[in-house]
XYZ file of C-alpha atoms in Angstrom:
255
model
C 8.250 13.379 11.021
C 5.083 13.070 13.089
C 3.750 16.621 12.850
C 4.692 17.008 9.190
C 3.168 13.654 8.346
C -0.164 14.476 9.974
C -0.353 17.915 8.343
C 0.506 16.478 4.917
C -2.110 13.740 5.372
C -4.803 16.300 6.087
C -3.743 18.517 3.198
C -2.901 16.061 0.426
C -5.070 12.951 0.886
C -8.097 13.640 -1.313
C -11.221 12.685 0.580
C -13.607 15.469 1.499
C -16.329 13.901 3.653
C -16.549 10.953 6.068
C -19.086 9.348 3.734
C -16.571 9.367 0.889
C -13.925 7.861 3.162
C -16.241 5.053 4.300
C -17.563 4.202 0.831
C -14.201 4.322 -0.931
C -11.831 2.902 1.668
C -14.035 0.618 3.777
C -17.098 -0.514 1.807
C -15.360 -0.882 -1.568
C -12.599 -3.209 -0.297
C -15.171 -5.316 1.553
C -17.116 -5.917 -1.666
C -13.842 -6.852 -3.364
C -13.219 -9.436 -0.648
C -16.718 -10.884 -1.009
C -16.408 -11.031 -4.799
C -13.207 -13.059 -4.744
C -14.391 -15.259 -1.867
C -17.553 -16.295 -3.727
C -15.642 -16.639 -6.987
C -13.150 -18.895 -5.233
C -16.009 -20.994 -3.875
C -17.535 -21.354 -7.322
C -14.249 -22.321 -8.973
C -13.065 -24.352 -5.950
C -9.655 -22.661 -5.992
C -9.223 -22.114 -2.247
C -11.237 -21.846 0.968
C -12.720 -18.717 2.510
C -9.767 -18.196 4.879
C -7.425 -17.809 1.895
C -9.484 -14.975 0.398
C -10.556 -13.244 3.615
C -7.060 -12.956 5.047
C -5.352 -12.259 1.724
C -7.767 -9.543 0.648
C -7.804 -7.979 4.116
C -4.050 -7.444 3.852
C -4.364 -6.282 0.235
C -6.962 -3.622 1.049
C -4.287 -1.677 2.937
C -2.625 -0.977 -0.403
C -5.481 1.278 -1.535
C -4.717 4.010 0.997
C -0.993 3.329 1.260
C -0.059 3.213 -2.425
C -2.166 6.174 -3.497
C -1.468 8.050 -0.255
C 2.268 7.634 -0.654
C 1.976 8.832 -4.233
C -0.068 11.866 -3.198
C 2.538 12.730 -0.555
C 4.837 13.869 -3.372
C 2.743 14.225 -6.518
C 0.089 16.474 -4.967
C 2.746 18.846 -3.632
C 3.794 19.382 -7.215
C 0.198 19.548 -8.424
C -0.726 22.248 -5.891
C 2.469 24.221 -6.494
C 3.877 23.798 -2.977
C 6.686 21.344 -3.702
C 9.257 24.118 -3.974
C 8.466 25.263 -0.431
C 9.030 21.747 0.888
C 12.353 21.399 -0.908
C 13.507 24.817 0.366
C 12.861 23.792 3.962
C 16.002 23.369 6.114
C 14.598 20.105 7.475
C 15.855 16.735 6.278
C 13.787 15.794 3.257
C 14.333 12.117 4.044
C 12.675 12.583 7.435
C 9.934 14.762 5.929
C 8.874 12.255 3.290
C 9.369 9.152 5.416
C 7.188 10.796 8.050
C 4.445 11.260 5.494
C 4.197 7.510 5.020
C 3.244 6.893 8.668
C -0.359 8.281 8.590
C -1.070 6.366 5.382
C 0.300 3.180 6.939
C -1.976 3.740 9.928
C -4.878 4.357 7.572
C -4.067 1.135 5.723
C -3.928 -0.827 8.973
C -7.366 0.493 9.931
C -8.822 -0.540 6.566
C -7.226 -3.995 6.745
C -8.472 -4.610 10.295
C -12.036 -3.506 9.485
C -12.085 -5.593 6.304
C -10.786 -8.678 8.121
C -13.327 -8.322 10.931
C -16.260 -7.710 8.570
C -15.237 -10.482 6.179
C -14.819 -12.990 9.020
C -18.214 -11.999 10.452
C -20.070 -12.200 7.133
C -18.491 -15.449 5.933
C -18.251 -17.180 9.295
C -14.488 -17.455 9.612
C -13.212 -18.192 13.120
C -9.791 -16.760 13.914
C -7.962 -17.892 17.075
C -7.956 -15.094 19.623
C -4.267 -15.599 20.277
C -3.512 -14.948 16.596
C -4.949 -11.420 16.619
C -1.800 -9.569 17.823
C 0.271 -11.351 15.178
C -2.319 -10.560 12.506
C -2.200 -6.883 13.419
C 1.592 -7.018 13.200
C 1.420 -8.642 9.747
C -1.084 -6.075 8.489
C 1.017 -3.240 9.923
C 4.131 -4.562 8.163
C 2.206 -4.819 4.876
C 0.784 -1.311 5.277
C 4.184 0.218 5.994
C 5.757 -1.607 3.062
C 2.951 -0.427 0.770
C 3.366 3.133 2.007
C 7.028 3.213 1.019
C 6.135 1.569 -2.282
C 3.660 4.403 -2.900
C 6.297 6.960 -1.936
C 8.615 5.442 -4.539
C 5.884 5.847 -7.137
C 5.313 9.414 -5.928
C 8.983 10.166 -6.526
C 8.362 9.364 -10.182
C 5.944 12.311 -10.117
C 8.983 14.588 -10.230
C 9.874 13.074 -13.590
C 6.575 12.055 -15.220
C 3.538 14.244 -15.701
C 0.884 11.583 -15.112
C 2.099 9.455 -12.224
C -1.460 8.222 -11.561
C -1.240 5.866 -14.523
C 1.761 4.246 -12.840
C -0.117 4.021 -9.515
C -3.178 2.404 -11.065
C -1.093 -0.129 -12.966
C 0.885 -0.883 -9.803
C -2.322 -1.505 -7.834
C -3.443 -3.953 -10.508
C -0.080 -5.725 -10.286
C -0.463 -6.064 -6.519
C -3.863 -7.659 -7.056
C -2.453 -10.072 -9.625
C 1.070 -10.953 -8.518
C 1.063 -11.031 -4.714
C -0.817 -14.312 -4.356
C -3.746 -12.858 -2.432
C -6.391 -14.174 -4.842
C -4.516 -16.833 -6.798
C -2.280 -19.289 -4.913
C 1.384 -18.849 -5.777
C 1.530 -22.520 -6.733
C -0.912 -21.817 -9.589
C 0.959 -18.782 -10.948
C 3.729 -18.921 -13.567
C 7.221 -18.872 -12.110
C 8.046 -15.445 -13.526
C 4.984 -13.911 -11.913
C 5.876 -15.478 -8.579
C 9.429 -14.118 -8.887
C 8.123 -10.585 -9.489
C 5.669 -10.905 -6.618
C 8.519 -11.688 -4.218
C 9.756 -8.111 -4.714
C 6.354 -6.482 -4.218
C 4.783 -5.403 -0.911
C 1.903 -7.438 0.566
C 3.150 -10.805 -0.762
C 4.983 -11.877 2.385
C 2.604 -10.086 4.769
C -0.340 -12.013 3.315
C 1.501 -15.315 3.708
C 2.385 -14.467 7.305
C -1.228 -13.499 8.051
C -2.525 -16.772 6.588
C -0.167 -18.795 8.759
C -1.269 -16.887 11.834
C -4.967 -17.244 10.992
C -4.443 -20.979 10.622
C -3.070 -21.105 14.173
C 0.565 -21.799 13.268
C 1.892 -19.184 15.677
C 4.137 -16.154 15.405
C 7.308 -18.236 15.117
C 6.069 -19.794 11.868
C 5.133 -16.377 10.449
C 8.303 -14.559 11.554
C 10.364 -15.322 8.396
C 7.612 -13.906 6.173
C 7.282 -10.834 8.380
C 11.030 -10.271 8.154
C 10.906 -10.522 4.362
C 8.053 -8.028 4.228
C 9.972 -5.536 6.339
C 13.033 -5.976 4.118
C 10.926 -5.248 1.046
C 9.552 -2.125 2.739
C 13.054 -0.981 3.713
C 14.188 -1.453 0.117
C 11.407 0.779 -1.180
C 12.126 3.360 1.539
C 15.715 3.633 0.317
C 14.641 3.625 -3.330
C 12.194 6.481 -2.668
C 14.883 8.671 -1.095
C 17.380 7.970 -3.887
C 14.839 8.727 -6.616
C 13.689 11.906 -4.873
C 17.252 13.189 -4.705
C 18.015 12.289 -8.332
C 14.811 13.758 -9.760
C 15.051 16.846 -7.544
C 18.554 17.573 -8.862
C 17.384 16.997 -12.436
C 14.328 19.221 -11.946
C 16.481 22.028 -10.579
C 18.894 21.697 -13.504
C 16.139 21.835 -16.141
C 13.843 24.269 -14.246
C 10.994 21.770 -14.481
C 10.140 21.390 -10.801
C 6.686 22.945 -11.048
C 5.979 22.006 -14.667
C 2.797 19.971 -15.081
């Protein structure tokens, strides 16, 4: 899981230079945070803490969702998926292992975004809350990674899985309550958001940043991990179903 995940990360995650990595995965999310924070100030929707913490957790989804998708879809795109499926190793372990580097990448982005946003906007976070915040961001990153892997499994069935990934990223922005309080969203949107990654991790992170303690955030963290586990199982099931169908119709490498 570890070695295969690192090799797949280096081979399939499409950034070519450190400058591209910094601009796309670190600078871009920071500007998103600042945009929503100043918009929230202007409209008096919520305070800076709401947007800084929420968007810091959300920024992990950029690497995790698209990385998880690339972990499967790019194998097919580059014509190497057949070699992976012919391997005697457990495909569950292979693909679950690929999520780990993307989750680590997402945690790095979330931590940098939170630190930069707090520094630029003057948010003070209790020092004792930092370990819990890292735990919340790690749970959100892992959940997002498995969500992306589930979307990547659809790449065995659909030709353009990137449309699904882009729409899913927009749904995370809209439905997880990171930029609009759940109390202001329609009930149906809140209900959908409960089944999406990031929603519960963002709530846990906000409670920790407010100084409520890990005990108050634990239920939300547990819900986030359950959501991630659900997507992990869904990814494996879909991969097995679509693999069998692709073998039957000889469409495994068809683009």
